mmCIF file of C-alpha atoms in Angstrom:
data_model
loop_
_atom_site.group_PDB
_atom_site.id
_atom_site.type_symbol
_atom_site.label_atom_id
_atom_site.label_comp_id
_atom_site.label_asym_id
_atom_site.label_seq_id
_atom_site.Cartn_x
_atom_site.Cartn_y
_atom_site.Cartn_z
ATOM 1 C CA THR A 1 16.824 -0.044 -8.234
ATOM 2 C CA LYS A 2 13.259 0.834 -9.001
ATOM 3 C CA PRO A 3 12.581 1.293 -12.773
ATOM 4 C CA GLU A 4 11.083 4.695 -11.998
ATOM 5 C CA LYS A 5 14.465 5.978 -10.668
ATOM 6 C CA VAL A 6 16.725 4.697 -13.569
ATOM 7 C CA VAL A 7 16.489 7.695 -15.938
ATOM 8 C CA GLU A 8 16.825 10.204 -13.022
ATOM 9 C CA ILE A 9 20.065 8.307 -11.739
ATOM 10 C CA LEU A 10 21.515 8.084 -15.274
ATOM 11 C CA THR A 11 20.881 11.776 -16.114
ATOM 12 C CA GLN A 12 21.459 13.323 -12.668
ATOM 13 C CA GLY A 13 23.792 10.824 -10.924
ATOM 14 C CA LEU A 14 23.492 9.111 -7.448
ATOM 15 C CA ASN A 15 22.479 11.639 -4.828
ATOM 16 C CA GLU A 16 21.990 10.905 -1.176
ATOM 17 C CA LYS A 17 20.145 14.082 -0.595
ATOM 18 C CA LEU A 18 17.222 12.724 -2.715
ATOM 19 C CA ALA A 19 17.328 9.255 -0.893
ATOM 20 C CA SER A 20 14.558 8.043 1.404
ATOM 21 C CA MET A 21 14.739 8.784 5.059
ATOM 22 C CA ARG A 22 13.591 5.299 5.874
ATOM 23 C CA GLY A 23 16.789 3.563 5.016
ATOM 24 C CA LEU A 24 18.357 1.374 7.764
ATOM 25 C CA PHE A 25 21.357 3.654 7.853
ATOM 26 C CA GLY A 26 19.614 6.872 7.057
ATOM 27 C CA PRO A 27 19.468 8.642 3.590
ATOM 28 C CA ALA A 28 22.509 7.596 1.670
ATOM 29 C CA VAL A 29 23.585 6.135 -1.565
ATOM 30 C CA TYR A 30 23.449 2.287 -0.751
ATOM 31 C CA LEU A 31 25.871 0.089 -2.527
ATOM 32 C CA ALA A 32 26.795 -3.631 -2.207
ATOM 33 C CA GLU A 33 29.461 -5.768 -3.568
ATOM 34 C CA ASP A 34 27.171 -8.848 -4.335
ATOM 35 C CA ALA A 35 24.489 -8.687 -6.951
ATOM 36 C CA CYS A 36 22.404 -10.875 -4.851
ATOM 37 C CA LYS A 37 21.739 -7.927 -2.645
ATOM 38 C CA MET A 38 19.497 -6.232 -5.229
ATOM 39 C CA ASP A 39 16.746 -8.846 -4.632
ATOM 40 C CA GLN A 40 15.843 -6.760 -1.441
ATOM 41 C CA TYR A 41 15.451 -3.417 -3.466
ATOM 42 C CA ALA A 42 14.710 -4.187 -7.095
ATOM 43 C CA THR A 43 11.071 -3.926 -8.313
ATOM 44 C CA PRO A 44 9.911 -5.432 -11.639
ATOM 45 C CA ASP A 45 9.270 -3.513 -14.837
ATOM 46 C CA CYS A 46 6.741 -5.962 -16.250
ATOM 47 C CA ASP A 47 5.146 -4.160 -19.311
ATOM 48 C CA TYR A 48 6.038 -1.716 -22.030
ATOM 49 C CA GLU A 49 2.708 0.205 -21.421
ATOM 50 C CA ILE A 50 3.585 1.737 -17.991
ATOM 51 C CA PRO A 51 3.069 5.527 -18.265
ATOM 52 C CA GLU A 52 5.553 6.223 -15.439
ATOM 53 C CA LEU A 53 8.268 4.517 -17.373
ATOM 54 C CA GLU A 54 7.679 6.067 -20.753
ATOM 55 C CA ASP A 55 11.001 7.824 -20.689
ATOM 56 C CA LEU A 56 13.044 4.771 -19.685
ATOM 57 C CA HIS A 57 11.220 2.674 -22.355
ATOM 58 C CA SER A 58 11.743 5.273 -25.093
ATOM 59 C CA LEU A 59 15.542 5.041 -24.373
ATOM 60 C CA LEU A 60 15.694 1.233 -24.236
ATOM 61 C CA PHE A 61 13.157 -0.001 -26.680
ATOM 62 C CA ARG A 62 13.258 2.131 -29.860
ATOM 63 C CA ALA A 63 11.271 1.195 -32.934
ATOM 64 C CA GLY A 64 12.930 -1.613 -34.978
ATOM 65 C CA ALA A 65 15.262 -2.590 -32.171
ATOM 66 C CA CYS A 66 14.762 -4.524 -28.902
ATOM 67 C CA ARG A 67 11.214 -4.891 -27.581
ATOM 68 C CA HIS A 68 10.142 -5.061 -23.970
ATOM 69 C CA PRO A 69 9.719 -8.789 -23.065
ATOM 70 C CA GLY A 70 7.022 -8.350 -20.456
ATOM 71 C CA ILE A 71 3.394 -9.094 -21.066
ATOM 72 C CA GLY A 72 2.017 -7.074 -18.077
ATOM 73 C CA ASN A 73 1.781 -9.706 -15.425
ATOM 74 C CA GLU A 74 4.119 -8.983 -12.572
ATOM 75 C CA GLY A 75 5.873 -12.165 -11.464
ATOM 76 C CA ASP A 76 6.421 -13.470 -15.044
ATOM 77 C CA LEU A 77 9.764 -14.762 -16.054
ATOM 78 C CA ASP A 78 9.952 -11.889 -18.502
ATOM 79 C CA ASP A 79 9.952 -9.165 -15.903
ATOM 80 C CA LEU A 80 12.794 -6.736 -16.124
ATOM 81 C CA PHE A 81 14.965 -5.731 -13.185
ATOM 82 C CA PHE A 82 17.522 -2.948 -13.154
ATOM 83 C CA CYS A 83 20.900 -3.190 -11.381
ATOM 84 C CA LEU A 84 23.568 -0.468 -11.677
ATOM 85 C CA VAL A 85 27.283 -1.339 -11.680
ATOM 86 C CA VAL A 86 28.983 1.437 -9.695
ATOM 87 C CA ARG A 87 32.684 2.087 -8.950
ATOM 88 C CA THR A 88 33.052 4.331 -5.991
ATOM 89 C CA ALA A 89 35.594 5.719 -3.714
ATOM 90 C CA LEU A 90 34.466 5.699 -0.051
ATOM 91 C CA GLY A 91 36.746 8.350 1.202
ATOM 92 C CA TRP A 92 37.216 8.213 4.905
ATOM 93 C CA TYR A 93 34.773 5.441 6.137
ATOM 94 C CA GLN A 94 33.562 4.117 9.386
ATOM 95 C CA ARG A 95 32.990 0.466 10.040
ATOM 96 C CA THR A 96 30.075 -0.751 11.958
ATOM 97 C CA LEU A 97 28.028 -3.942 12.635
ATOM 98 C CA ASP A 98 25.089 -2.352 14.246
ATOM 99 C CA GLY A 99 24.583 1.136 12.766
ATOM 100 C CA SER A 100 25.523 3.042 15.845
ATOM 101 C CA THR A 101 29.043 1.855 16.981
ATOM 102 C CA ASN A 102 32.215 2.833 15.181
ATOM 103 C CA LEU A 103 34.314 -0.316 15.276
ATOM 104 C CA ASP A 104 37.542 1.653 14.800
ATOM 105 C CA CYS A 105 36.957 4.238 17.589
ATOM 106 C CA PRO A 106 35.301 2.516 20.403
ATOM 107 C CA GLY A 107 33.084 4.879 22.529
ATOM 108 C CA PHE A 108 32.389 7.178 19.669
ATOM 109 C CA GLY A 109 29.160 6.942 17.813
ATOM 110 C CA ILE A 110 28.934 7.111 14.045
ATOM 111 C CA TRP A 111 26.243 9.843 13.734
ATOM 112 C CA GLN A 112 26.378 13.537 14.275
ATOM 113 C CA ASN A 113 22.611 13.349 15.053
ATOM 114 C CA ASN A 114 21.364 9.912 15.962
ATOM 115 C CA ASP A 115 17.697 10.798 15.371
ATOM 116 C CA GLU A 116 18.137 11.945 11.653
ATOM 117 C CA LYS A 117 21.106 9.924 10.489
ATOM 118 C CA ARG A 118 21.860 12.597 7.915
ATOM 119 C CA GLU A 119 25.496 13.469 8.993
ATOM 120 C CA LEU A 120 28.265 11.134 10.016
ATOM 121 C CA ALA A 121 30.462 11.900 12.986
ATOM 122 C CA ILE A 122 33.485 14.050 12.910
ATOM 123 C CA ILE A 123 36.830 12.047 12.450
ATOM 124 C CA GLN A 124 38.789 12.107 15.698
ATOM 125 C CA GLY A 125 42.042 14.077 15.400
ATOM 126 C CA THR A 126 41.409 15.962 12.235
ATOM 127 C CA SER A 127 42.130 19.689 12.139
ATOM 128 C CA PRO A 128 40.200 21.399 10.799
ATOM 129 C CA ALA A 129 37.444 19.008 11.636
ATOM 130 C CA MET A 130 36.264 16.721 9.019
ATOM 131 C CA ARG A 131 33.388 14.336 8.825
ATOM 132 C CA TYR A 132 33.572 10.671 7.651
ATOM 133 C CA HIS A 133 32.204 10.309 3.966
ATOM 134 C CA SER A 134 30.798 6.887 4.162
ATOM 135 C CA LEU A 135 29.772 3.930 6.310
ATOM 136 C CA PHE A 136 30.665 0.406 5.871
ATOM 137 C CA CYS A 137 28.466 -2.140 7.503
ATOM 138 C CA ASN A 138 29.751 -5.684 7.790
ATOM 139 C CA VAL A 139 27.816 -8.850 8.313
ATOM 140 C CA ALA A 140 27.741 -10.501 11.683
ATOM 141 C CA PRO A 141 25.488 -12.963 13.636
ATOM 142 C CA HIS A 142 24.705 -10.188 16.200
ATOM 143 C CA GLY A 143 24.829 -7.389 13.697
ATOM 144 C CA ARG A 144 22.186 -5.555 11.588
ATOM 145 C CA LEU A 145 23.194 -7.264 8.406
ATOM 146 C CA LYS A 146 23.163 -11.044 8.080
ATOM 147 C CA ARG A 147 23.955 -11.922 4.511
ATOM 148 C CA PHE A 148 25.687 -9.149 2.542
ATOM 149 C CA ARG A 149 27.933 -6.143 3.332
ATOM 150 C CA GLU A 150 26.614 -2.668 2.494
ATOM 151 C CA PHE A 151 28.417 0.482 1.767
ATOM 152 C CA MET A 152 26.590 3.858 2.272
ATOM 153 C CA VAL A 153 27.932 7.077 0.802
ATOM 154 C CA TYR A 154 26.873 10.351 2.366
ATOM 155 C CA ASN A 155 28.886 13.042 0.855
#
C-alpha cells in the first residue's frame, strides 16, 4: 500500500468506504494471494525526512533503534515498500472474469448499480434479500486480470 495510508489502516482498519472510486472493481478493500501483485500498487518510502510520513516514521524508527535506510532518491535499492498480510473471510462472494458477469448465476449482473460499483447485487433466492459481501476475480486470457487473482471486499 502507499506509505501515506499505513498508519491510518493500522489504527482504523481497512475500510472500503474510504477507498478510491477509480478502482477497476469500484471502491473496495482489494486483496491478493500473491505478494507479487503489490508491485502494481505499492509506492516507495525513500527518505526519513518526508513530512507526510512523520507519524509512520516515528513509530518505526525510534531513537537508538532501527534507522530509515533511504537516502532520499526514489528508485534506490534502499527504498521501503509496505505490504500488509491480511486474513479475511469473504462471506458470500461472487466469481467473475470481467467485472460484470456473475459466473455462478449466468444472466445476472454483479452490481446493484453498474455506474457506481458501490453495492454488489442481491443474492438470488435469499429471504430476506441479502447482498453479496465480496467479489472474486479470477485470471483468464479474455478476462480483466491476466496475472494474479484479486479479492474485493465491500461490506
